[in-house]
CSV table of C-alpha atoms in Angstrom, one decimal:
chain,number,residue,atom,x,y,z
A,63,GLY,CA,-2.7,-15.5,-16.0
A,64,ARG,CA,-2.5,-12.0,-14.3
A,65,LEU,CA,-3.1,-8.7,-15.2
A,66,TYR,CA,-0.8,-5.9,-13.6
A,67,ALA,CA,-1.7,-2.3,-12.9
A,68,GLY,CA,0.0,0.1,-11.0
A,69,VAL,CA,-1.3,3.3,-9.2
A,70,LEU,CA,0.4,6.3,-8.2
A,71,ALA,CA,-1.8,9.4,-6.6
A,72,PRO,CA,0.7,12.2,-5.7
A,73,ALA,CA,-2.3,14.5,-5.1
A,74,HIS,CA,-3.7,12.6,-2.1
A,75,GLY,CA,-2.6,13.9,1.3
A,76,SER,CA,-1.7,10.5,2.1
A,77,ALA,CA,-1.1,6.9,1.4
A,78,GLN,CA,-4.1,5.9,3.2
A,79,THR,CA,-6.0,8.1,1.4
A,80,SER,CA,-5.3,6.4,-1.8
A,81,GLU,CA,-5.4,2.8,0.1
A,82,ALA,CA,-9.0,3.7,0.9
A,83,ARG,CA,-10.5,4.6,-2.2
A,84,ILE,CA,-8.4,2.0,-4.0
A,85,PHE,CA,-10.2,-0.9,-1.7
A,86,ALA,CA,-13.4,0.9,-1.5
A,87,THR,CA,-13.6,0.9,-5.5
A,88,LEU,CA,-12.3,-2.7,-6.4
A,89,MET,CA,-14.9,-4.4,-3.5
A,90,GLN,CA,-17.7,-2.2,-4.7
A,91,HIS,CA,-17.4,-2.8,-8.2
A,92,ALA,CA,-17.4,-6.7,-7.6
A,93,ALA,CA,-20.7,-6.4,-6.3
A,94,LEU,CA,-21.8,-4.5,-9.2
A,95,LEU,CA,-21.0,-7.1,-11.6
A,96,GLU,CA,-23.6,-8.9,-13.2
A,97,GLY,CA,-24.0,-12.9,-13.4
A,98,GLU,CA,-24.0,-16.0,-11.6
A,99,PRO,CA,-22.5,-16.0,-7.6
A,100,SER,CA,-19.8,-18.5,-9.5
A,101,ASP,CA,-19.3,-15.5,-12.2
A,102,LEU,CA,-18.7,-13.1,-9.0
A,103,ASP,CA,-16.7,-15.5,-6.9
A,104,PRO,CA,-13.1,-15.0,-8.4
A,105,TRP,CA,-13.5,-11.2,-7.6
A,106,TRP,CA,-15.5,-11.4,-4.3
A,107,THR,CA,-12.4,-11.5,-1.9
A,108,LEU,CA,-10.0,-9.0,-1.9
A,109,LEU,CA,-6.3,-10.4,-1.0
A,110,LEU,CA,-4.2,-7.6,0.4
A,111,PHE,CA,-0.6,-7.7,0.9
A,112,PHE,CA,1.6,-5.5,3.1
A,113,ASN,CA,5.0,-5.0,3.5
A,114,SER,CA,4.9,-4.3,7.4
A,115,LEU,CA,2.8,-5.0,10.4
A,116,ARG,CA,2.5,-1.5,11.1
A,117,GLU,CA,1.3,-0.4,7.4
A,118,LEU,CA,-1.3,-3.5,7.8
A,119,GLY,CA,-2.2,-2.2,11.1
A,120,SER,CA,-3.1,1.2,9.6
A,121,ALA,CA,-4.9,-0.2,6.6
A,122,LEU,CA,-7.1,-2.2,9.4
A,123,THR,CA,-8.7,0.7,10.6
A,124,LEU,CA,-9.2,1.8,7.3
A,125,PHE,CA,-12.3,-0.4,6.8
A,126,SER,CA,-13.8,0.4,10.1
A,127,ALA,CA,-14.4,4.0,8.4
A,128,ASP,CA,-13.1,5.5,5.4
A,129,THR,CA,-13.4,2.4,2.9
A,130,ARG,CA,-17.1,1.9,4.1
A,131,GLU,CA,-17.7,5.7,3.6
A,132,TYR,CA,-16.1,5.7,0.0
A,133,LEU,CA,-18.3,2.7,-1.2
A,134,ARG,CA,-21.4,5.4,-1.3
A,135,VAL,CA,-19.0,7.8,-3.5
A,136,VAL,CA,-18.5,5.1,-5.9
A,137,LEU,CA,-22.2,4.2,-6.2
A,138,THR,CA,-23.1,8.1,-6.5
A,139,ARG,CA,-20.5,8.8,-9.3
A,140,HIS,CA,-21.9,5.9,-11.4
A,141,GLY,CA,-25.4,6.8,-10.3
A,142,VAL,CA,-26.5,3.1,-8.7
A,143,ASP,CA,-29.1,3.0,-5.7
A,144,TYR,CA,-27.4,2.7,-2.5
A,145,ALA,CA,-29.5,-0.4,-2.0
A,146,ARG,CA,-26.6,-2.3,-4.0
A,147,ILE,CA,-23.8,-1.0,-1.6
A,148,ARG,CA,-21.2,-3.5,-0.5
A,149,GLN,CA,-21.5,-4.8,3.0
A,150,LEU,CA,-18.2,-5.6,4.3
A,151,PHE,CA,-19.2,-8.1,7.2
A,152,ARG,CA,-15.9,-10.2,7.1
A,153,VAL,CA,-12.5,-8.5,7.2
A,154,GLU,CA,-10.0,-10.8,8.2
A,155,GLU,CA,-6.0,-10.7,9.0
A,156,LEU,CA,-3.5,-13.1,8.1
A,157,THR,CA,-0.2,-12.6,9.8
A,158,SER,CA,2.1,-13.6,12.6
A,159,ARG,CA,0.0,-11.5,15.1
A,160,ILE,CA,-2.5,-14.0,15.2
A,161,ARG,CA,-2.7,-17.4,16.9
A,162,GLY,CA,-0.9,-20.4,15.3
A,163,ASP,CA,-4.2,-22.8,15.5
A,164,HIS,CA,-6.4,-19.6,13.7
A,165,ILE,CA,-4.1,-19.6,10.6
A,166,PRO,CA,-5.4,-22.8,9.0
A,167,ARG,CA,-9.3,-21.6,10.1
A,168,VAL,CA,-8.5,-18.3,8.1
A,169,LEU,CA,-7.0,-20.3,4.9
A,170,GLU,CA,-10.4,-22.6,5.1
A,171,GLN,CA,-12.4,-19.8,5.3
A,172,LEU,CA,-10.3,-18.1,2.2
A,173,ASP,CA,-11.7,-21.1,0.3
A,174,VAL,CA,-15.3,-20.7,0.9
A,175,PRO,CA,-17.0,-19.4,-2.2
A,176,LEU,CA,-19.8,-17.0,-2.8
A,177,ARG,CA,-23.0,-19.1,-3.4
A,178,GLU,CA,-25.9,-16.3,-2.9
A,179,ARG,CA,-25.8,-12.5,-4.0
A,180,GLU,CA,-25.2,-10.4,-0.9
A,181,GLY,CA,-28.3,-9.7,1.1
A,182,LYS,CA,-29.9,-12.9,0.7
A,183,PRO,CA,-30.4,-15.2,3.5
A,184,THR,CA,-28.5,-18.4,3.3
A,185,ASN,CA,-27.5,-21.0,5.9
A,186,THR,CA,-24.1,-21.5,4.2
A,187,PRO,CA,-21.0,-19.7,5.5
A,188,SER,CA,-20.4,-16.1,3.9
A,189,PRO,CA,-17.0,-15.8,2.0
A,190,ILE,CA,-14.3,-13.2,3.5
A,191,ASP,CA,-14.9,-9.7,2.0
A,192,ALA,CA,-11.1,-8.5,2.7
A,193,CYS,CA,-7.9,-10.7,3.9
A,194,LEU,CA,-5.1,-8.5,5.0
A,195,ALA,CA,-1.9,-10.3,4.9
A,196,SER,CA,2.1,-10.0,5.2
A,197,ASN,CA,4.6,-12.0,4.0
A,198,ILE,CA,3.0,-15.3,5.6
A,199,ILE,CA,1.3,-15.9,2.3
A,200,GLU,CA,4.4,-15.9,0.0
A,201,VAL,CA,4.4,-20.1,0.2
A,202,GLY,CA,1.8,-22.5,0.7
A,203,VAL,CA,-1.4,-20.3,-0.1
A,204,ASP,CA,-2.8,-22.2,-3.2
A,205,ILE,CA,-6.3,-21.2,-3.2
A,206,GLN,CA,-8.0,-21.4,-6.8
A,207,ARG,CA,-10.6,-19.1,-6.2
A,208,LEU,CA,-8.8,-15.9,-5.8
A,209,SER,CA,-8.2,-13.9,-8.3
A,210,LEU,CA,-8.2,-9.9,-6.9
A,211,MET,CA,-5.5,-8.6,-5.3
A,212,ALA,CA,-3.8,-5.4,-4.2
A,213,ILE,CA,-0.1,-5.0,-2.9
A,214,VAL,CA,0.6,-1.8,-1.0
A,215,GLY,CA,4.0,-0.7,-1.5
A,216,GLN,CA,6.6,-2.1,-4.0
A,217,PRO,CA,7.9,-5.7,-2.0
A,218,LYS,CA,11.6,-5.7,-1.4
A,219,THR,CA,12.8,-8.1,-3.7
A,220,THR,CA,11.2,-9.2,-7.6
A,221,ALA,CA,11.3,-12.9,-6.2
A,222,GLN,CA,9.2,-11.8,-3.3
A,223,TYR,CA,6.8,-9.7,-5.8
A,224,ILE,CA,6.4,-12.8,-8.0
A,225,GLN,CA,5.6,-14.9,-5.0
A,226,VAL,CA,3.0,-12.9,-3.4
A,227,SER,CA,1.2,-12.1,-6.7
A,228,SER,CA,1.1,-15.8,-7.4
A,229,ARG,CA,-1.6,-16.3,-5.2
A,230,ILE,CA,-4.3,-15.1,-7.3
A,231,GLY,CA,-4.9,-16.2,-10.9
A,232,ARG,CA,-4.1,-20.0,-10.1
A,233,ASP,CA,-7.0,-21.1,-11.7
A,234,PRO,CA,-6.7,-21.3,-15.7
A,235,ASN,CA,-10.2,-20.4,-16.2
A,236,LYS,CA,-9.9,-17.3,-13.6
A,237,PRO,CA,-7.3,-14.7,-14.6
A,238,GLY,CA,-6.4,-12.7,-11.9
A,239,ILE,CA,-5.7,-8.8,-11.1
A,240,ALA,CA,-3.2,-7.5,-9.1
A,241,VAL,CA,-3.1,-3.9,-8.2
A,242,ALA,CA,0.0,-2.5,-6.9
A,243,ILE,CA,-0.4,0.9,-4.9
A,244,TYR,CA,2.9,3.1,-5.2
A,245,GLY,CA,3.7,5.1,-2.1
A,246,GLN,CA,3.8,8.9,-3.4
A,247,THR,CA,6.7,9.6,-0.7
A,248,ARG,CA,9.1,6.6,-1.5
A,249,PRO,CA,11.6,7.1,-4.5
A,250,ARG,CA,11.7,3.4,-5.1
A,251,ASP,CA,7.9,3.3,-5.3
A,252,ARG,CA,8.0,6.0,-7.8
A,253,SER,CA,10.8,4.4,-9.8
A,254,HIS,CA,9.0,1.2,-10.3
A,255,TYR,CA,6.0,3.0,-11.4
A,256,GLU,CA,7.7,5.2,-14.0
A,257,ARG,CA,9.1,1.9,-15.4
A,258,PHE,CA,6.1,0.0,-14.8
A,259,ARG,CA,5.6,-1.5,-18.0
A,260,SER,CA,9.2,-2.4,-19.1
A,261,TYR,CA,9.8,-3.9,-15.4
A,262,HIS,CA,6.7,-6.5,-15.8
A,263,GLN,CA,7.4,-7.3,-19.5
A,264,LYS,CA,10.8,-9.2,-18.2
A,265,LEU,CA,9.6,-9.7,-14.8
A,266,TYR,CA,11.7,-13.0,-14.4
A,267,ALA,CA,14.7,-11.5,-15.7
A,268,ASN,CA,14.7,-9.0,-12.6
A,269,VAL,CA,15.0,-11.6,-10.0
A,270,GLU,CA,17.7,-11.1,-7.8
A,271,PRO,CA,20.6,-13.8,-8.0
A,272,THR,CA,21.2,-15.7,-4.8
A,273,SER,CA,24.5,-15.3,-2.7
A,274,VAL,CA,25.2,-18.7,-2.4
A,275,THR,CA,23.6,-21.8,-4.0
A,276,PRO,CA,24.1,-24.8,-1.1
A,277,PHE,CA,26.2,-28.0,-2.2
A,278,SER,CA,27.1,-26.3,-5.4
A,279,PRO,CA,30.5,-27.2,-6.7
A,280,PRO,CA,32.0,-23.8,-6.2
A,281,ALA,CA,30.5,-23.8,-2.4
A,282,VAL,CA,31.8,-26.9,-1.8
A,283,GLU,CA,35.2,-26.3,-3.2
A,284,ARG,CA,35.6,-23.5,-1.0
A,285,ALA,CA,34.1,-24.6,2.0
A,286,LEU,CA,34.4,-28.3,2.7
A,287,HIS,CA,38.2,-28.3,3.4
A,288,GLY,CA,37.7,-26.0,6.1
A,289,LEU,CA,35.1,-27.8,7.7
A,290,ILE,CA,37.2,-31.0,7.5
A,291,ALA,CA,39.9,-29.5,9.1
A,292,ALA,CA,37.7,-28.3,12.0
A,293,LEU,CA,36.2,-31.3,12.6
A,294,VAL,CA,39.7,-33.1,12.7
A,295,ARG,CA,40.8,-30.6,14.9
């Protein structure tokens, strides 16, 4: 199962400000959880979805400065010692911009679990801290350990929204949390935020109908005679 949460921050000066703060909050709180590495593992890797490569590129620069700086703000707000700050060692990109042979490697690295608490020496490969992805993850990414996701902007269709958010919470014992970050300047995003609960309560009823179903009887009756006439001529 999955829990959906929507965030709209109209007081922020830009969408990048909202993104940096939400990313930092989700990732730092994952590091503050108590328990064994296996308990923390589902929340350790933050999967991020973007509707466009332009938005993804701007968010990628946030991890080099703004997101890292806001980690300290989260610790200060909760009175936690700076020694427990989250170290963002591995921030990967999963888009069509990277080489084709690199995509399977990133998918393999996404499956690497958290075996030791951050900061402890280990010879095993470390898990990815954040993965910024485009619509390349809609189909075929079935990684059981992922449970934490942020969706930047409402996807173009409900079907795409369901496909994207289904990348997390695939393990029955590891429920997922999908945080939708809505743009304060986009009317469509504001509309989805205002009817957030009713929209998600009947999510599958909002799936858009397909225009043509291949080989369905109505489609065959309308098109087959024209195709046969063209072949004969």
